[in-house]
mmCIF file of C-alpha atoms and ligand atoms in Angstrom:
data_model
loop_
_atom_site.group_PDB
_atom_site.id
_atom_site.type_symbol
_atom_site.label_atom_id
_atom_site.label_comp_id
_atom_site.label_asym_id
_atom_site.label_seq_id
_atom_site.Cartn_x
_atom_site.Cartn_y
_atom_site.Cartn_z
ATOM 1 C CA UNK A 1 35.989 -224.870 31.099
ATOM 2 C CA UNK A 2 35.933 -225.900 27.412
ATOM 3 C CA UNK A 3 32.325 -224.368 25.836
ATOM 4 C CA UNK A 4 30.637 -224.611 22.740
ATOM 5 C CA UNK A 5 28.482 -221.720 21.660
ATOM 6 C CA UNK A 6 26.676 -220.989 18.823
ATOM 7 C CA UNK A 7 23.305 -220.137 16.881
ATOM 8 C CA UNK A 8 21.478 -222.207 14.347
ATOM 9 C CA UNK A 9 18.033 -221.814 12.298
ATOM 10 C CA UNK A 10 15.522 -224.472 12.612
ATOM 11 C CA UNK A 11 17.020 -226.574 10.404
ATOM 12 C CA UNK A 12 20.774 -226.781 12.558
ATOM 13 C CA UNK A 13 21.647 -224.365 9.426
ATOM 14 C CA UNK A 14 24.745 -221.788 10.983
ATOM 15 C CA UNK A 15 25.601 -220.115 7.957
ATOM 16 C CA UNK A 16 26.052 -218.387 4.857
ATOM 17 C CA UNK A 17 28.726 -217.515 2.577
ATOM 18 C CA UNK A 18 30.866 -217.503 5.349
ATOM 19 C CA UNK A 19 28.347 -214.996 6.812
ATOM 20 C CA UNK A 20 25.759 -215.145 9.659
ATOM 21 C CA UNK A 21 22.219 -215.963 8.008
ATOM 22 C CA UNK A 22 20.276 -213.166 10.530
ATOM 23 C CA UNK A 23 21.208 -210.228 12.265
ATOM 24 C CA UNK A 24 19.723 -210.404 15.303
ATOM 25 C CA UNK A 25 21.193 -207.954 18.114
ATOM 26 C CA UNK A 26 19.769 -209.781 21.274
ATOM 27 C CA UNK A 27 21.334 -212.747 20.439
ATOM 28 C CA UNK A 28 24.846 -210.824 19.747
ATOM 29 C CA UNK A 29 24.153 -209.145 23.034
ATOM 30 C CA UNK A 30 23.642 -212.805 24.584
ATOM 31 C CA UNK A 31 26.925 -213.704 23.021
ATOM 32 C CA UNK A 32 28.758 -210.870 23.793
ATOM 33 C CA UNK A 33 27.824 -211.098 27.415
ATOM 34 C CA UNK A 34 28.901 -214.698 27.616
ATOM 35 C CA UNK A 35 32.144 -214.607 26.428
ATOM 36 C CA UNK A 36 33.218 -211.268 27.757
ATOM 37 C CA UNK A 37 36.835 -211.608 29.260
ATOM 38 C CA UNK A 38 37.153 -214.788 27.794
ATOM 39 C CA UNK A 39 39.467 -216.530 25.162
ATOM 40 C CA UNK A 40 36.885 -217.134 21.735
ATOM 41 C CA UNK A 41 38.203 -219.598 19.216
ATOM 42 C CA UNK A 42 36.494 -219.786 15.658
ATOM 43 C CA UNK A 43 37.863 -221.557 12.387
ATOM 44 C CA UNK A 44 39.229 -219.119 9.948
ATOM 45 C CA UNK A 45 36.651 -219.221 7.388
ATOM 46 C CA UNK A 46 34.828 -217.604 10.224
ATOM 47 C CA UNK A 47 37.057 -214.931 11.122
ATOM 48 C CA UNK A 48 37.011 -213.848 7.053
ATOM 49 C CA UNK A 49 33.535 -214.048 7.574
ATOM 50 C CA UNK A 50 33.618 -211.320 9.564
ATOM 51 C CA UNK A 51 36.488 -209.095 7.705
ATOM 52 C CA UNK A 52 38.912 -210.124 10.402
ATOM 53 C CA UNK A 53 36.978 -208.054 12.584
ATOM 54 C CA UNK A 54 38.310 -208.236 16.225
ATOM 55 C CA UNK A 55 35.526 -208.925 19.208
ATOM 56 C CA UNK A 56 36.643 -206.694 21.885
ATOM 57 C CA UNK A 57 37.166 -207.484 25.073
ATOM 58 C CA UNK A 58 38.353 -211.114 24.375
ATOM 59 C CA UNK A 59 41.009 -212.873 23.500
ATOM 60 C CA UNK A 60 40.642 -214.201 19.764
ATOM 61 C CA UNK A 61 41.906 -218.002 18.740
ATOM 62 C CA UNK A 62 42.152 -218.547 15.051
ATOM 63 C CA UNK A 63 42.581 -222.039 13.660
ATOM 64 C CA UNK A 64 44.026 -222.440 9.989
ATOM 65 C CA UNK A 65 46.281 -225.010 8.685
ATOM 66 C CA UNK A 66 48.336 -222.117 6.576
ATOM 67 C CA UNK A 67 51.772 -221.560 8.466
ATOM 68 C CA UNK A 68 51.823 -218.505 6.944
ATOM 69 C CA UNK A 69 48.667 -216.707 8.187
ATOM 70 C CA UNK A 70 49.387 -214.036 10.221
ATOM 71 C CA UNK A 71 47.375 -210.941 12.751
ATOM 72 C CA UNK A 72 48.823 -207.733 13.458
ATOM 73 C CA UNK A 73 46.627 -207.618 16.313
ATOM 74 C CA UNK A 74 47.958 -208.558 19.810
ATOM 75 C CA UNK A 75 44.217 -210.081 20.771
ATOM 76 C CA UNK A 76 44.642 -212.429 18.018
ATOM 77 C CA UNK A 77 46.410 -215.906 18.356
ATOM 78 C CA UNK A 78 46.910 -218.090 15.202
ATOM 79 C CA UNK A 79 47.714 -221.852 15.898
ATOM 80 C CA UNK A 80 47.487 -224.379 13.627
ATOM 81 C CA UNK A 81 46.320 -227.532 15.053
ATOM 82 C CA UNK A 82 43.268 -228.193 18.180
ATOM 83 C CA UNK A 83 46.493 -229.912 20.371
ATOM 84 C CA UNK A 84 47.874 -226.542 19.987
ATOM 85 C CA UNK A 85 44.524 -224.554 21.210
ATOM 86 C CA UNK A 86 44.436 -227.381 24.061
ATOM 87 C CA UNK A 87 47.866 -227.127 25.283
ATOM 88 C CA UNK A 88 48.062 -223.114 25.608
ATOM 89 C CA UNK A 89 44.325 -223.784 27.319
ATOM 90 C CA UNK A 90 45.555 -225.767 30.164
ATOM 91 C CA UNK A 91 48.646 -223.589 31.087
ATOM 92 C CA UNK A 92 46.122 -220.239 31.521
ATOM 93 C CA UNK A 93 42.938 -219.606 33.688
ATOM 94 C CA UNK A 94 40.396 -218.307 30.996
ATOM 95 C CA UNK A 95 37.173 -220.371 29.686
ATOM 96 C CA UNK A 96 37.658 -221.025 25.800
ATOM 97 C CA UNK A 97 34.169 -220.638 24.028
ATOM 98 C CA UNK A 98 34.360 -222.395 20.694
ATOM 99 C CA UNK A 99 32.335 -220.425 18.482
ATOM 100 C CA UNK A 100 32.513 -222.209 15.618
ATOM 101 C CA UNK A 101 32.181 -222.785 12.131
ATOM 102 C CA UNK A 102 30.911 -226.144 11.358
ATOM 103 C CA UNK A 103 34.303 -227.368 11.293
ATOM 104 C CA UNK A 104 35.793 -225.939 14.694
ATOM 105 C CA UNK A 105 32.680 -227.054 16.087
ATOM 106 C CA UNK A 106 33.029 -230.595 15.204
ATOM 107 C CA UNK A 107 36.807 -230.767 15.790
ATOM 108 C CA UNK A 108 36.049 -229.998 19.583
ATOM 109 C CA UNK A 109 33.102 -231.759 20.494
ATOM 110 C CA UNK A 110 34.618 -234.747 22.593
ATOM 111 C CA UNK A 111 36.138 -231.481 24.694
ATOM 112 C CA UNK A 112 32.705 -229.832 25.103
ATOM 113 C CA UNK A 113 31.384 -229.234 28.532
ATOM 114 C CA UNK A 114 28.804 -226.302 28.704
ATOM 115 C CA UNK A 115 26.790 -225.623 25.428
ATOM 116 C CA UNK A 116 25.183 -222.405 24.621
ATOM 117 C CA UNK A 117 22.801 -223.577 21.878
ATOM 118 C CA UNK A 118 20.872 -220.434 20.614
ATOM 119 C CA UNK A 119 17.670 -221.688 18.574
ATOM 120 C CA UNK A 120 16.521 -219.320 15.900
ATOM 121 C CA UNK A 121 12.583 -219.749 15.028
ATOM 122 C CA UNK A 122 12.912 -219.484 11.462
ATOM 123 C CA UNK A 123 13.886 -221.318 8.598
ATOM 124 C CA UNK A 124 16.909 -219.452 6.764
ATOM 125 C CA UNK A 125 18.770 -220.302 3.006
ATOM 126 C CA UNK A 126 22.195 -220.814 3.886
ATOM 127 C CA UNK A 127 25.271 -223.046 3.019
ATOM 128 C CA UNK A 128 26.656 -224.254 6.645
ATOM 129 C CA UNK A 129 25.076 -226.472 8.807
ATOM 130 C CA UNK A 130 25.765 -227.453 12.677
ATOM 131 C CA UNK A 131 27.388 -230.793 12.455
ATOM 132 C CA UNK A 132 24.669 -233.723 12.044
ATOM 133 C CA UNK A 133 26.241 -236.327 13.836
ATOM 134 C CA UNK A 134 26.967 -234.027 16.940
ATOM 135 C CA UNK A 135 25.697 -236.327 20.343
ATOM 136 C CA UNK A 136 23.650 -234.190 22.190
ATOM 137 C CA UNK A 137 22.562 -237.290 24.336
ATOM 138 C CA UNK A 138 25.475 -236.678 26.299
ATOM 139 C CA UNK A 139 24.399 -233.657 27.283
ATOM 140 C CA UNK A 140 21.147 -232.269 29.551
ATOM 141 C CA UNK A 141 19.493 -229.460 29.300
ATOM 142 C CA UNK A 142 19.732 -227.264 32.353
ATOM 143 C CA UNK A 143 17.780 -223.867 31.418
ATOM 144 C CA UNK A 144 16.041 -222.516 28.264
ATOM 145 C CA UNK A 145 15.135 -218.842 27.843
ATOM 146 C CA UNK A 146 12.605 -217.684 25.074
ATOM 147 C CA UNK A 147 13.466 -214.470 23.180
ATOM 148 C CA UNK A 148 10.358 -212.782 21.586
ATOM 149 C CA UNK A 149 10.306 -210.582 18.845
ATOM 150 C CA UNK A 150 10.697 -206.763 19.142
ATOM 151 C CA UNK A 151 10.881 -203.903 16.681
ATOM 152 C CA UNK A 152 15.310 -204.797 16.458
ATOM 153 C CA UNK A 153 14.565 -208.249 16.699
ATOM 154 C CA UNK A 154 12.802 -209.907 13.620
ATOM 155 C CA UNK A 155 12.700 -213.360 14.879
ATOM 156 C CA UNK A 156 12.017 -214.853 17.961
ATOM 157 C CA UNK A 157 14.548 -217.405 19.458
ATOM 158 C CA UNK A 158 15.670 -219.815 22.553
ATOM 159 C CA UNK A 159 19.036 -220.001 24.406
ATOM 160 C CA UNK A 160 19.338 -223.429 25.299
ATOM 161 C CA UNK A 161 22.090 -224.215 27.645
ATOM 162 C CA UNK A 162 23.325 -227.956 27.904
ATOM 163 C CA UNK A 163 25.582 -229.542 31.190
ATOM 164 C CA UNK A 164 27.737 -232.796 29.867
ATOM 165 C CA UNK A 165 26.517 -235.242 31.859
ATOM 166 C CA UNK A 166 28.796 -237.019 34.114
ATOM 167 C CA UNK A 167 29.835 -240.924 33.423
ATOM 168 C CA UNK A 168 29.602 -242.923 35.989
HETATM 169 N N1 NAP B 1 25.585 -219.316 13.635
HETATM 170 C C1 NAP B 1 26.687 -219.306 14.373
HETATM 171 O O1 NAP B 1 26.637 -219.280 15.605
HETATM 172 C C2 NAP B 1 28.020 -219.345 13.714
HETATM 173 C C3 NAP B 1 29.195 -219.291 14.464
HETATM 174 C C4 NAP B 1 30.418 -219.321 13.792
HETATM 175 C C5 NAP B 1 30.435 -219.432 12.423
HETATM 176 N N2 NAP B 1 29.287 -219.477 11.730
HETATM 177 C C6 NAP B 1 29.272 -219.612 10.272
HETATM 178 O O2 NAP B 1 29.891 -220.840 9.898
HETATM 179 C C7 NAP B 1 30.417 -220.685 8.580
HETATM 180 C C8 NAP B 1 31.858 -221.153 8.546
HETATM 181 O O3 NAP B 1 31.944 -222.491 9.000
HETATM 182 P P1 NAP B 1 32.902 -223.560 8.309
HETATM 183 O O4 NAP B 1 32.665 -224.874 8.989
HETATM 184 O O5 NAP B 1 32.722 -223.474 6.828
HETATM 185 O O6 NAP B 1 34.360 -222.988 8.577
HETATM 186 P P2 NAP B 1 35.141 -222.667 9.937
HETATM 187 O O7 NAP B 1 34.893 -223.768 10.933
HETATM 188 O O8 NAP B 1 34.857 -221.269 10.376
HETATM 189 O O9 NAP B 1 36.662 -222.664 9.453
HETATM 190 C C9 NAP B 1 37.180 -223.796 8.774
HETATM 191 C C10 NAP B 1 38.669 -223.620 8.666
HETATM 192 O O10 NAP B 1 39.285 -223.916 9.933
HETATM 193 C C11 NAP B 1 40.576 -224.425 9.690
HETATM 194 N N3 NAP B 1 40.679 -225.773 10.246
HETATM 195 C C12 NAP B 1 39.736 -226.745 10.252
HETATM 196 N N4 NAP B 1 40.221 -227.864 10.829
HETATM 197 C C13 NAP B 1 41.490 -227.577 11.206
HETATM 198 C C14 NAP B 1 42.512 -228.317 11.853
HETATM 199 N N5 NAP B 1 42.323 -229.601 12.237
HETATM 200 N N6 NAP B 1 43.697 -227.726 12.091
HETATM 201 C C15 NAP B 1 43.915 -226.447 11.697
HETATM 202 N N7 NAP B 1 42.978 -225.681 11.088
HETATM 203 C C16 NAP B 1 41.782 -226.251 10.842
HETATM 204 C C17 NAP B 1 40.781 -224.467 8.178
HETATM 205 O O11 NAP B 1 41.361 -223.218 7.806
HETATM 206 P P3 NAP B 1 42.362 -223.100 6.538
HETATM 207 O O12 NAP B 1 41.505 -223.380 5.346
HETATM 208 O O13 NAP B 1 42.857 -221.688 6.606
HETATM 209 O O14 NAP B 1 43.447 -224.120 6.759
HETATM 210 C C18 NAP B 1 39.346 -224.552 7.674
HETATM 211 O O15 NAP B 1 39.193 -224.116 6.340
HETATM 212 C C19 NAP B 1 30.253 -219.204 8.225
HETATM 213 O O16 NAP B 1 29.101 -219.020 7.421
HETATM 214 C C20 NAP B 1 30.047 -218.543 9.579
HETATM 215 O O17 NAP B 1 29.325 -217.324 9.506
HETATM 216 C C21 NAP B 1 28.081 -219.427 12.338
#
């Protein structure tokens, strides 16, 4: 299965200067849970974002346009265009989380079947925004879990996950 997952303020804002706007470990734990064992793909500005840093436990999809962009690491898969991420999807068995940016997230929406939308109850300053003209009307909400606040958790949040629903 094809999912989107991601976390945005209360203004769809999902980032800054390439960075995460919060730090908020429950919500990494959520993430990290989620995708454990599974194939992650995020846009490259992303990947800087995080000083190339590799998520463990999961195999790592990078998406750049630059032929020339290269990872030592053996988790980490480069490819260059989405047709590329879809084709090596449907010849293994894993569920691809697309993680974002902006960009990534926008590029696979028509593929999107689960969503992991993580609400953060806050408004942030930030440069990135989850794409605007995203269609969550095909989608229904099938569960929504509140996070409060705790002394490693500033801000309280919801994980709201999202079916597509079927045409008929
Ligand atoms: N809150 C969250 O859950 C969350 C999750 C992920 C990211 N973020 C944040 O989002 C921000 C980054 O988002 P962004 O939208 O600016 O960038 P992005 O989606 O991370 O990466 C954009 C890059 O992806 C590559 N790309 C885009 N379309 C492509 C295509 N059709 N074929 C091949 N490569 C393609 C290009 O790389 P090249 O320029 O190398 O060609 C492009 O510059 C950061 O602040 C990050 O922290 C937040």
């Amino acid at each position: 299965m094809i999912i989107g997952i991601w976390a945005e303020d209360e203004q769809g804002l999902i980032g800054e200067a390439d960075k995460m706007p919060w730090s908020l470990p429950a919500e990494q734990k959520h993430f990290k849970e989620t995708t454990m064992n599974q194939v992650i793909l995020m846009g490259r500005k992303t990947f800087e974002g995080m000083n190339k840093r590799v998520l463990p436990g999961r195999i790592s999809i990078i998406l750049t346009r630059d032929e020339t962009y290269q990872s030592e690491n053996e988790k980490v898969l480069i490819m260059h265009s989405p047709k590329e991420v879809l084709d090596w999807y449907y010849k293994q068995d894993k569920d691809l989380f697309i993680t974002g940016g902006a960009e990534i997230l926008a590029l696979f929406e028509s593929e999107l079947e689960l969503l992991y939308r993580t609400v953060v109850h806050e408004k942030f300053q930030g440069d990135t925004y989850f794409p605007t003209h995203f269609d969550f009307g095909k989608f229904k909400v099938v569960s929504e879990i509140f996070h409060d606040k705790d002394e490693r958790n500033a801000y309280t949040f919801t994980i709201k996950k999202y079916e597509k629903v079927k045409q008929p």
